[in-house]
Every structure is written in structure tokens, then in C-alpha cells.
Amino acid sequence: QVQLVESGGGLVQPGGSLRLSCAAFGLAFSRYYMSWYRQAPGAERELISGIGDTSNPAYYAHPVKGRFTITRDNAKKTVYLYMNNLQAEDTAVYYCNAKWAERDYWGQGTQVTVSS
């Protein structure tokens, strides 16, 4: 059974940092393109970062480029999102996604709230 387990969300002040983690179970992790999405209240879910073959550049959406860093640890079957200089506009539920060909899996989401 495939499961993506997310952790690391919480409340942080503007300018602060968080590290999100997504641990994968039941899949051949190294085959999958791993991504982070987020969804703010009343907004569409948006792709913010993705990583595949580590020899290729990671993807970052423009609003987070230069502030967020995505990494993956294939031995631990875990993908991370290091979030720095967080702003109120980053407040959202953050979701982990794993995709390989027709297979597409989602985590349960973790809330990130940026507020003073």
C-alpha cells in the first residue's frame, strides 16, 4: 500500500523558516518524480517545487525561487522542502506528490501558517 506521510508544518513568523518532510512507503521511490504543491484558502492547488533525477535541476515556481530548496534522500525515501524567509503569502496547506508514468499519489497535507 502506497502512503506519503508529511510532517514539519506549523506556525511561523514572517521571515522565519520551516522544513517540511514527506516520507514515502510502498513505492519504488527513486523512480518517482517528487513534488510539493500548496493550496491557500479559496485558491487553486499550485505546484511550487519538484525534483526527479538528481542530475537534473530541480523546479521552483517563481514565488518561491531563491527562498525554498527541495531535496530528496532516496535511501530514506524522503523528500524535503526547506522553506526560508517565509511570508504571509506562503500560508497554505502543503501537499507532497509522487508521480511515475500513470501512477500519481498524494500526501495528506500539512498546514503552514505564516503570521506575526
Tab-separated table of C-alpha atoms in Angstrom:
chain	number	residue	atom	x	y	z
A	1	GLN	CA	0.000	0.000	0.000
A	2	VAL	CA	1.355	3.394	-1.007
A	3	GLN	CA	1.454	6.116	1.607
A	4	LEU	CA	3.058	9.548	1.721
A	5	VAL	CA	3.470	10.879	5.259
A	6	GLU	CA	4.104	14.596	5.625
A	7	SER	CA	5.390	16.472	8.649
A	8	GLY	CA	7.001	19.757	9.623
A	9	GLY	CA	4.198	22.244	9.177
A	10	GLY	CA	3.259	24.770	11.795
A	11	LEU	CA	3.044	28.432	12.724
A	12	VAL	CA	5.994	30.680	11.924
A	13	GLN	CA	6.583	34.431	11.886
A	14	PRO	CA	7.339	36.294	8.654
A	15	GLY	CA	10.998	35.851	7.801
A	16	GLY	CA	11.149	32.533	9.589
A	17	SER	CA	11.954	29.063	8.315
A	18	LEU	CA	10.444	25.599	8.306
A	19	ARG	CA	11.464	22.219	6.948
A	20	LEU	CA	8.754	20.004	5.525
A	21	SER	CA	9.325	16.274	5.174
A	22	CYS	CA	7.487	13.660	3.127
A	23	ALA	CA	8.307	10.013	3.760
A	24	ALA	CA	7.146	7.513	1.137
A	25	PHE	CA	6.076	3.948	1.817
A	26	GLY	CA	5.155	1.155	-0.563
A	27	LEU	CA	6.704	2.513	-3.740
A	28	ALA	CA	9.996	2.385	-5.612
A	29	PHE	CA	10.887	5.873	-4.510
A	30	SER	CA	13.823	6.509	-6.833
A	31	ARG	CA	11.583	6.005	-9.894
A	32	TYR	CA	9.210	8.792	-8.921
A	33	TYR	CA	9.209	12.472	-9.645
A	34	MET	CA	8.575	14.099	-6.265
A	35	SER	CA	6.830	17.426	-5.943
A	36	TRP	CA	5.443	19.848	-3.414
A	37	TYR	CA	2.157	21.622	-4.038
A	38	ARG	CA	0.300	24.119	-1.912
A	39	GLN	CA	-3.261	25.331	-1.673
A	40	ALA	CA	-4.320	28.512	0.082
A	41	PRO	CA	-7.928	29.031	1.188
A	42	GLY	CA	-10.122	29.760	-1.818
A	43	ALA	CA	-7.248	29.229	-4.250
A	44	GLU	CA	-6.262	26.517	-6.696
A	45	ARG	CA	-3.645	23.964	-5.768
A	46	GLU	CA	-0.345	25.029	-7.294
A	47	LEU	CA	2.936	23.293	-7.982
A	48	ILE	CA	5.746	25.024	-6.115
A	49	SER	CA	8.702	22.656	-6.444
A	50	GLY	CA	9.712	19.322	-7.951
A	51	ILE	CA	12.707	17.045	-8.188
A	52	GLY	CA	13.450	13.956	-10.259
A	53	ASP	CA	16.815	12.667	-11.339
A	54	THR	CA	19.266	14.493	-9.112
A	55	SER	CA	21.490	15.093	-12.126
A	56	ASN	CA	18.807	17.440	-13.460
A	57	PRO	CA	17.877	20.831	-11.994
A	58	ALA	CA	15.011	20.994	-9.550
A	59	TYR	CA	11.933	23.021	-10.426
A	60	TYR	CA	10.788	26.037	-8.421
A	61	ALA	CA	7.777	28.198	-9.039
A	62	HIS	CA	8.672	31.851	-9.315
A	63	PRO	CA	7.114	32.940	-5.968
A	64	VAL	CA	9.397	30.578	-4.031
A	65	LYS	CA	12.521	30.576	-6.180
A	66	GLY	CA	15.532	31.608	-4.125
A	67	ARG	CA	13.720	31.031	-0.831
A	68	PHE	CA	12.782	27.337	-0.921
A	69	THR	CA	15.011	24.344	-1.556
A	70	ILE	CA	13.807	20.852	-2.437
A	71	THR	CA	15.970	17.806	-1.747
A	72	ARG	CA	15.455	14.062	-1.781
A	73	ASP	CA	17.078	11.222	0.091
A	74	ASN	CA	16.447	8.047	-1.881
A	75	ALA	CA	17.902	5.853	0.870
A	76	LYS	CA	15.358	7.267	3.332
A	77	LYS	CA	12.620	7.504	0.676
A	78	THR	CA	12.029	11.049	1.822
A	79	VAL	CA	11.682	14.381	0.067
A	80	TYR	CA	12.231	17.649	1.925
A	81	LEU	CA	11.257	21.244	1.368
A	82	TYR	CA	13.412	23.803	3.142
A	83	MET	CA	11.412	26.998	3.398
A	84	ASN	CA	13.265	30.209	4.229
A	85	ASN	CA	12.217	33.842	4.543
A	86	LEU	CA	8.603	32.791	4.804
A	87	GLN	CA	5.952	35.377	4.016
A	88	ALA	CA	2.255	35.627	4.818
A	89	GLU	CA	1.520	34.720	1.196
A	90	ASP	CA	3.128	31.321	1.806
A	91	THR	CA	0.308	30.364	4.171
A	92	ALA	CA	-1.324	27.251	2.733
A	93	VAL	CA	-1.761	23.534	3.089
A	94	TYR	CA	1.327	21.915	1.582
A	95	TYR	CA	0.967	18.566	-0.185
A	96	CYS	CA	3.553	16.007	-1.225
A	97	ASN	CA	3.095	14.312	-4.602
A	98	ALA	CA	4.769	11.273	-6.176
A	99	LYS	CA	4.367	10.619	-9.896
A	100	TRP	CA	5.647	7.822	-12.115
A	101	ALA	CA	4.040	7.266	-15.508
A	102	GLU	CA	0.304	6.802	-14.819
A	103	ARG	CA	0.810	6.475	-11.067
A	104	ASP	CA	0.065	9.565	-9.022
A	105	TYR	CA	-0.019	9.688	-5.226
A	106	TRP	CA	-0.676	12.431	-2.707
A	107	GLY	CA	0.111	13.020	0.927
A	108	GLN	CA	-2.454	14.165	3.456
A	109	GLY	CA	-1.184	17.732	3.561
A	110	THR	CA	0.427	19.773	6.299
A	111	GLN	CA	-0.627	23.276	7.324
A	112	VAL	CA	1.887	26.115	7.129
A	113	THR	CA	0.762	29.395	8.671
A	114	VAL	CA	2.951	32.494	8.420
A	115	SER	CA	1.741	35.227	10.732
A	116	SER	CA	3.061	37.750	13.213
